[in-house]
Amino acid sequence: MFAIAIDGPAGAGKSTIAKAVAKELSIIYVDTGALYRAVGYYALSKDKDTTNVEDITALLSEIKVELSYDENNVQSVLLNGENVSDKIRTPEMSMAASNVSAIPSVRKFLFDTQQNIAKTNSVIMDGRDIASVVLPNAEVKIFLTASPEDRARRRYTELIEKGMKVEYDDILEDVKKRDYNDSHREIAPLKPTDESIIVDTTGFELEDAIDTVMNVIINNLSIGG
Ligand code: DC
């Protein structure tokens, strides 16, 4: 068994690339952002301020979040038994997730769920603190990044393709705000570890980005070793 950690800012292509790698290596892709999004979703459904530490901490005892995988290893996130995988993909949920993820009790709450999956499966796990906190012994640690403009453009295209009405400038502003939030919080801020291999995909076509990451993994992974 082995683990690959892939951290980086929003919209760097982590999920698309990690999915492709998972398929190629026949391992599970774990999207940890979905867990934070599920907590954010629950908080918003209860009309809570997602930055309020006491309110959000109090909510945690009402929440059960689980990840499940179908026969094709496609992940679903269950919030108190309900599959919320699609509902958590809006810009509003992105910001709610970023807010609740700065709260230490929330990070602690979601820690075991993330670690347990890697105890029984080979995984490629994406997030912000996978290499530093969740899987410090991961065989390969990648920090995937790209310019804010590139990342906003990809997010924008993704959301438009899903039929959402969004403006590029709003997405860019969101990306920058989330970058700031995620990298300036006190707990587990977004940053590469000393062991992380930094891959900057600015200006890359998707295929090139996947190839680059795949090569980094193959060069650094001694499967079975
Ligand atoms: O990867 P994502 O965009 O779905 O993540 C949503 C938010 O959750 C992101 O702004 C920061 C937070 N997050 C985190 O703090 N730690 C993780 N391992 C994954 C996500």
mmCIF file of C-alpha atoms and ligand atoms in Angstrom:
data_model
loop_
_atom_site.group_PDB
_atom_site.id
_atom_site.type_symbol
_atom_site.label_atom_id
_atom_site.label_comp_id
_atom_site.label_asym_id
_atom_site.label_seq_id
_atom_site.Cartn_x
_atom_site.Cartn_y
_atom_site.Cartn_z
ATOM 1 C CA MET A 1 0.000 0.000 0.000
ATOM 2 C CA PHE A 2 1.118 3.538 -0.661
ATOM 3 C CA ALA A 3 -0.173 7.091 -0.391
ATOM 4 C CA ILE A 4 0.232 10.115 -2.611
ATOM 5 C CA ALA A 5 -0.525 13.538 -1.165
ATOM 6 C CA ILE A 6 -1.520 16.313 -3.514
ATOM 7 C CA ASP A 7 -1.991 19.729 -1.940
ATOM 8 C CA GLY A 8 -2.399 23.166 -3.414
ATOM 9 C CA PRO A 9 -4.688 26.150 -3.863
ATOM 10 C CA ALA A 10 -8.221 26.061 -5.248
ATOM 11 C CA GLY A 11 -8.480 25.427 -8.973
ATOM 12 C CA ALA A 12 -4.914 24.224 -9.575
ATOM 13 C CA GLY A 13 -6.361 21.093 -11.178
ATOM 14 C CA LYS A 14 -5.795 18.804 -8.195
ATOM 15 C CA SER A 15 -9.022 16.866 -8.519
ATOM 16 C CA THR A 16 -8.897 16.379 -12.303
ATOM 17 C CA ILE A 17 -5.264 15.324 -12.197
ATOM 18 C CA ALA A 18 -5.677 13.132 -9.107
ATOM 19 C CA LYS A 19 -8.644 11.360 -10.713
ATOM 20 C CA ALA A 20 -6.584 10.580 -13.817
ATOM 21 C CA VAL A 21 -3.675 9.316 -11.704
ATOM 22 C CA ALA A 22 -5.997 7.195 -9.562
ATOM 23 C CA LYS A 23 -7.418 5.541 -12.656
ATOM 24 C CA GLU A 24 -3.984 4.894 -14.124
ATOM 25 C CA LEU A 25 -2.679 3.341 -10.887
ATOM 26 C CA SER A 26 -5.997 1.656 -9.916
ATOM 27 C CA ILE A 27 -6.073 3.370 -6.531
ATOM 28 C CA ILE A 28 -8.674 5.474 -4.733
ATOM 29 C CA TYR A 29 -8.879 9.235 -5.212
ATOM 30 C CA VAL A 30 -9.888 10.931 -1.968
ATOM 31 C CA ASP A 31 -11.225 14.476 -2.308
ATOM 32 C CA THR A 32 -10.925 15.847 1.246
ATOM 33 C CA GLY A 33 -12.356 19.251 0.325
ATOM 34 C CA ALA A 34 -15.726 17.515 0.030
ATOM 35 C CA LEU A 35 -15.679 16.873 3.794
ATOM 36 C CA TYR A 36 -15.177 20.567 4.593
ATOM 37 C CA ARG A 37 -17.819 21.440 2.027
ATOM 38 C CA ALA A 38 -20.290 19.058 3.696
ATOM 39 C CA VAL A 39 -19.729 20.753 7.062
ATOM 40 C CA GLY A 40 -20.140 24.165 5.386
ATOM 41 C CA TYR A 41 -23.308 22.961 3.703
ATOM 42 C CA TYR A 42 -24.791 21.792 6.984
ATOM 43 C CA ALA A 43 -23.922 25.106 8.679
ATOM 44 C CA LEU A 44 -25.579 27.114 5.891
ATOM 45 C CA SER A 45 -28.644 24.862 5.973
ATOM 46 C CA LYS A 46 -28.985 25.820 9.647
ATOM 47 C CA ASP A 47 -28.509 29.534 8.811
ATOM 48 C CA LYS A 48 -25.261 29.716 10.762
ATOM 49 C CA ASP A 49 -22.434 32.168 10.229
ATOM 50 C CA THR A 50 -19.659 29.885 8.897
ATOM 51 C CA THR A 51 -16.978 32.038 10.565
ATOM 52 C CA ASN A 52 -18.493 31.722 14.036
ATOM 53 C CA VAL A 53 -16.227 29.331 15.953
ATOM 54 C CA GLU A 54 -18.638 28.599 18.830
ATOM 55 C CA ASP A 55 -21.706 28.082 16.628
ATOM 56 C CA ILE A 56 -19.917 25.834 14.149
ATOM 57 C CA THR A 57 -18.216 23.830 16.900
ATOM 58 C CA ALA A 58 -21.591 23.266 18.589
ATOM 59 C CA LEU A 59 -23.036 21.940 15.318
ATOM 60 C CA LEU A 60 -20.459 19.174 14.962
ATOM 61 C CA SER A 61 -22.219 16.839 17.398
ATOM 62 C CA GLU A 62 -25.226 16.829 15.013
ATOM 63 C CA ILE A 63 -23.128 15.907 11.995
ATOM 64 C CA LYS A 64 -22.014 12.596 10.589
ATOM 65 C CA VAL A 65 -19.913 12.843 7.426
ATOM 66 C CA GLU A 66 -18.833 9.771 5.510
ATOM 67 C CA LEU A 67 -17.076 9.086 2.249
ATOM 68 C CA SER A 68 -18.153 6.147 0.137
ATOM 69 C CA TYR A 69 -16.792 4.723 -3.118
ATOM 70 C CA ASP A 70 -18.703 2.894 -5.820
ATOM 71 C CA GLU A 71 -17.407 0.015 -7.952
ATOM 72 C CA ASN A 72 -15.623 2.537 -10.207
ATOM 73 C CA ASN A 73 -14.018 4.184 -7.163
ATOM 74 C CA VAL A 74 -16.123 7.318 -7.622
ATOM 75 C CA GLN A 75 -16.474 9.170 -4.325
ATOM 76 C CA SER A 76 -19.717 10.294 -2.712
ATOM 77 C CA VAL A 77 -19.968 12.358 0.442
ATOM 78 C CA LEU A 78 -22.779 11.511 2.810
ATOM 79 C CA LEU A 79 -24.033 14.063 5.299
ATOM 80 C CA ASN A 80 -26.145 12.356 7.945
ATOM 81 C CA GLY A 81 -26.832 9.661 5.373
ATOM 82 C CA GLU A 82 -27.808 12.040 2.544
ATOM 83 C CA ASN A 83 -25.661 12.129 -0.590
ATOM 84 C CA VAL A 84 -24.735 15.832 -0.908
ATOM 85 C CA SER A 85 -21.959 15.378 -3.502
ATOM 86 C CA ASP A 86 -23.579 17.681 -6.071
ATOM 87 C CA LYS A 87 -25.035 20.270 -3.704
ATOM 88 C CA ILE A 88 -21.608 21.147 -2.270
ATOM 89 C CA ARG A 89 -20.118 22.264 -5.590
ATOM 90 C CA THR A 90 -21.304 25.896 -5.729
ATOM 91 C CA PRO A 91 -19.141 29.010 -5.140
ATOM 92 C CA GLU A 92 -21.193 29.687 -1.994
ATOM 93 C CA MET A 93 -20.213 26.259 -0.634
ATOM 94 C CA SER A 94 -16.580 26.853 -1.568
ATOM 95 C CA MET A 95 -16.464 29.926 0.633
ATOM 96 C CA ALA A 96 -18.394 28.218 3.446
ATOM 97 C CA ALA A 97 -15.903 25.314 3.308
ATOM 98 C CA SER A 98 -12.960 27.686 3.394
ATOM 99 C CA ASN A 99 -14.459 29.434 6.436
ATOM 100 C CA VAL A 100 -15.238 26.317 8.468
ATOM 101 C CA SER A 101 -11.860 24.798 7.537
ATOM 102 C CA ALA A 102 -10.113 27.541 9.537
ATOM 103 C CA ILE A 103 -11.822 26.290 12.718
ATOM 104 C CA PRO A 104 -9.587 23.838 14.655
ATOM 105 C CA SER A 105 -12.512 21.745 15.992
ATOM 106 C CA VAL A 106 -13.681 21.144 12.411
ATOM 107 C CA ARG A 107 -10.240 19.993 11.277
ATOM 108 C CA LYS A 108 -10.007 17.667 14.263
ATOM 109 C CA PHE A 109 -13.503 16.352 13.564
ATOM 110 C CA LEU A 110 -12.602 15.373 9.990
ATOM 111 C CA PHE A 111 -9.108 14.064 10.686
ATOM 112 C CA ASP A 112 -9.881 10.376 11.410
ATOM 113 C CA THR A 113 -12.176 9.986 8.410
ATOM 114 C CA GLN A 114 -9.313 11.058 6.149
ATOM 115 C CA GLN A 115 -6.616 9.006 7.838
ATOM 116 C CA ASN A 116 -8.678 5.832 8.088
ATOM 117 C CA ILE A 117 -9.195 5.575 4.335
ATOM 118 C CA ALA A 118 -5.440 5.560 3.796
ATOM 119 C CA LYS A 119 -4.976 2.817 6.399
ATOM 120 C CA THR A 120 -6.846 0.292 4.299
ATOM 121 C CA ASN A 121 -6.373 1.520 0.709
ATOM 122 C CA SER A 122 -3.688 2.899 -1.547
ATOM 123 C CA VAL A 123 -4.779 6.463 -2.170
ATOM 124 C CA ILE A 124 -4.097 9.712 -3.902
ATOM 125 C CA MET A 125 -5.548 12.279 -1.538
ATOM 126 C CA ASP A 126 -6.052 15.939 -2.378
ATOM 127 C CA GLY A 127 -6.444 18.842 0.011
ATOM 128 C CA ARG A 128 -4.436 21.564 1.699
ATOM 129 C CA ASP A 129 -2.709 19.804 4.609
ATOM 130 C CA ILE A 130 -2.428 16.223 3.393
ATOM 131 C CA ALA A 131 1.373 16.158 3.232
ATOM 132 C CA SER A 132 1.830 18.165 6.428
ATOM 133 C CA VAL A 133 -0.882 16.794 8.733
ATOM 134 C CA VAL A 134 -3.096 13.998 7.416
ATOM 135 C CA LEU A 135 -0.547 11.737 5.686
ATOM 136 C CA PRO A 136 2.889 12.915 6.836
ATOM 137 C CA ASN A 137 4.328 9.546 5.773
ATOM 138 C CA ALA A 138 2.969 9.714 2.217
ATOM 139 C CA GLU A 139 5.421 8.222 -0.267
ATOM 140 C CA VAL A 140 4.981 11.137 -2.677
ATOM 141 C CA LYS A 141 4.049 14.708 -1.751
ATOM 142 C CA ILE A 142 3.074 17.057 -4.528
ATOM 143 C CA PHE A 143 2.224 20.729 -4.228
ATOM 144 C CA LEU A 144 0.252 21.654 -7.315
ATOM 145 C CA THR A 145 -0.146 25.300 -8.144
ATOM 146 C CA ALA A 146 -0.875 27.741 -10.998
ATOM 147 C CA SER A 147 -1.429 31.489 -11.336
ATOM 148 C CA PRO A 148 -4.688 32.832 -9.815
ATOM 149 C CA GLU A 149 -5.843 33.897 -13.299
ATOM 150 C CA ASP A 150 -5.290 30.410 -14.747
ATOM 151 C CA ARG A 151 -7.065 28.799 -11.822
ATOM 152 C CA ALA A 152 -9.999 31.210 -12.014
ATOM 153 C CA ARG A 153 -10.320 30.570 -15.745
ATOM 154 C CA ARG A 154 -10.495 26.794 -15.186
ATOM 155 C CA ARG A 155 -13.036 27.122 -12.368
ATOM 156 C CA TYR A 156 -15.093 29.503 -14.506
ATOM 157 C CA THR A 157 -15.166 27.080 -17.461
ATOM 158 C CA GLU A 158 -16.045 24.197 -15.149
ATOM 159 C CA LEU A 159 -19.000 26.043 -13.592
ATOM 160 C CA ILE A 160 -20.265 27.382 -16.936
ATOM 161 C CA GLU A 161 -20.163 23.830 -18.317
ATOM 162 C CA LYS A 162 -22.314 22.767 -15.386
ATOM 163 C CA GLY A 163 -24.838 25.402 -16.477
ATOM 164 C CA MET A 164 -24.197 27.838 -13.624
ATOM 165 C CA LYS A 165 -24.451 31.587 -14.164
ATOM 166 C CA VAL A 166 -21.142 33.018 -12.972
ATOM 167 C CA GLU A 167 -18.832 35.910 -13.882
ATOM 168 C CA TYR A 168 -15.084 35.431 -14.403
ATOM 169 C CA ASP A 169 -14.216 38.473 -12.295
ATOM 170 C CA ASP A 170 -16.250 37.141 -9.362
ATOM 171 C CA ILE A 171 -14.522 33.761 -9.609
ATOM 172 C CA LEU A 172 -11.082 35.418 -9.711
ATOM 173 C CA GLU A 173 -11.950 37.459 -6.646
ATOM 174 C CA ASP A 174 -13.172 34.288 -4.877
ATOM 175 C CA VAL A 175 -9.991 32.432 -5.798
ATOM 176 C CA LYS A 176 -7.829 35.210 -4.371
ATOM 177 C CA LYS A 177 -9.930 35.479 -1.239
ATOM 178 C CA ARG A 178 -9.816 31.724 -0.659
ATOM 179 C CA ASP A 179 -6.051 31.659 -1.273
ATOM 180 C CA TYR A 180 -5.650 34.312 1.378
ATOM 181 C CA ASN A 181 -8.015 32.543 3.797
ATOM 182 C CA ASP A 182 -6.446 29.124 3.290
ATOM 183 C CA SER A 183 -2.838 30.251 3.531
ATOM 184 C CA HIS A 184 -3.177 32.726 6.393
ATOM 185 C CA ARG A 185 -5.173 30.675 8.878
ATOM 186 C CA GLU A 186 -3.410 29.692 12.084
ATOM 187 C CA ILE A 187 -4.124 25.989 11.831
ATOM 188 C CA ALA A 188 -2.707 23.852 9.008
ATOM 189 C CA PRO A 189 -2.219 26.745 6.575
ATOM 190 C CA LEU A 190 -1.800 25.938 2.902
ATOM 191 C CA LYS A 191 1.906 25.690 2.160
ATOM 192 C CA PRO A 192 4.325 23.126 0.709
ATOM 193 C CA THR A 193 6.290 20.941 3.145
ATOM 194 C CA ASP A 194 10.070 20.619 2.841
ATOM 195 C CA GLU A 195 9.514 17.291 1.087
ATOM 196 C CA SER A 196 6.882 18.548 -1.357
ATOM 197 C CA ILE A 197 7.638 18.546 -5.042
ATOM 198 C CA ILE A 198 6.199 21.749 -6.470
ATOM 199 C CA VAL A 199 4.446 21.455 -9.823
ATOM 200 C CA ASP A 200 3.345 24.753 -11.398
ATOM 201 C CA THR A 201 0.841 24.143 -14.193
ATOM 202 C CA THR A 202 0.405 27.767 -15.333
ATOM 203 C CA GLY A 203 -0.160 27.716 -19.088
ATOM 204 C CA PHE A 204 -0.255 23.903 -19.251
ATOM 205 C CA GLU A 205 -2.837 21.969 -21.200
ATOM 206 C CA LEU A 206 -4.543 19.409 -18.999
ATOM 207 C CA GLU A 207 -2.803 16.466 -20.677
ATOM 208 C CA ASP A 208 0.620 18.016 -20.033
ATOM 209 C CA ALA A 209 -0.252 18.667 -16.410
ATOM 210 C CA ILE A 210 -1.362 15.047 -15.943
ATOM 211 C CA ASP A 211 1.815 13.754 -17.627
ATOM 212 C CA THR A 212 4.030 15.968 -15.475
ATOM 213 C CA VAL A 213 2.387 14.795 -12.243
ATOM 214 C CA MET A 214 2.402 11.171 -13.396
ATOM 215 C CA ASN A 215 6.141 11.384 -14.088
ATOM 216 C CA VAL A 216 6.818 12.914 -10.688
ATOM 217 C CA ILE A 217 4.898 10.060 -9.083
ATOM 218 C CA ILE A 218 6.583 7.298 -11.046
ATOM 219 C CA ASN A 219 10.022 8.771 -10.343
ATOM 220 C CA ASN A 220 9.335 9.010 -6.626
ATOM 221 C CA LEU A 221 7.268 5.955 -5.941
ATOM 222 C CA SER A 222 8.932 2.632 -5.474
ATOM 223 C CA ILE A 223 5.792 0.529 -5.467
ATOM 224 C CA GLY A 224 6.279 -2.561 -3.365
ATOM 225 C CA GLY A 225 9.532 -1.149 -2.009
HETATM 226 O O1 DC B 1 -10.483 21.496 -2.423
HETATM 227 P P1 DC B 1 -11.790 22.290 -2.224
HETATM 228 O O2 DC B 1 -11.851 23.535 -3.051
HETATM 229 O O3 DC B 1 -13.003 21.437 -2.404
HETATM 230 O O4 DC B 1 -11.759 22.736 -0.690
HETATM 231 C C1 DC B 1 -12.743 23.553 -0.112
HETATM 232 C C2 DC B 1 -12.148 24.298 1.080
HETATM 233 O O5 DC B 1 -11.861 23.364 2.127
HETATM 234 C C3 DC B 1 -10.840 25.028 0.800
HETATM 235 O O6 DC B 1 -11.044 26.406 0.577
HETATM 236 C C4 DC B 1 -9.991 24.809 2.026
HETATM 237 C C5 DC B 1 -10.622 23.671 2.744
HETATM 238 N N1 DC B 1 -9.799 22.458 2.797
HETATM 239 C C6 DC B 1 -8.876 22.350 3.796
HETATM 240 O O7 DC B 1 -8.715 23.286 4.576
HETATM 241 N N2 DC B 1 -8.147 21.220 3.940
HETATM 242 C C7 DC B 1 -8.292 20.202 3.080
HETATM 243 N N3 DC B 1 -7.566 19.091 3.242
HETATM 244 C C8 DC B 1 -9.224 20.303 2.017
HETATM 245 C C9 DC B 1 -9.964 21.455 1.885
#
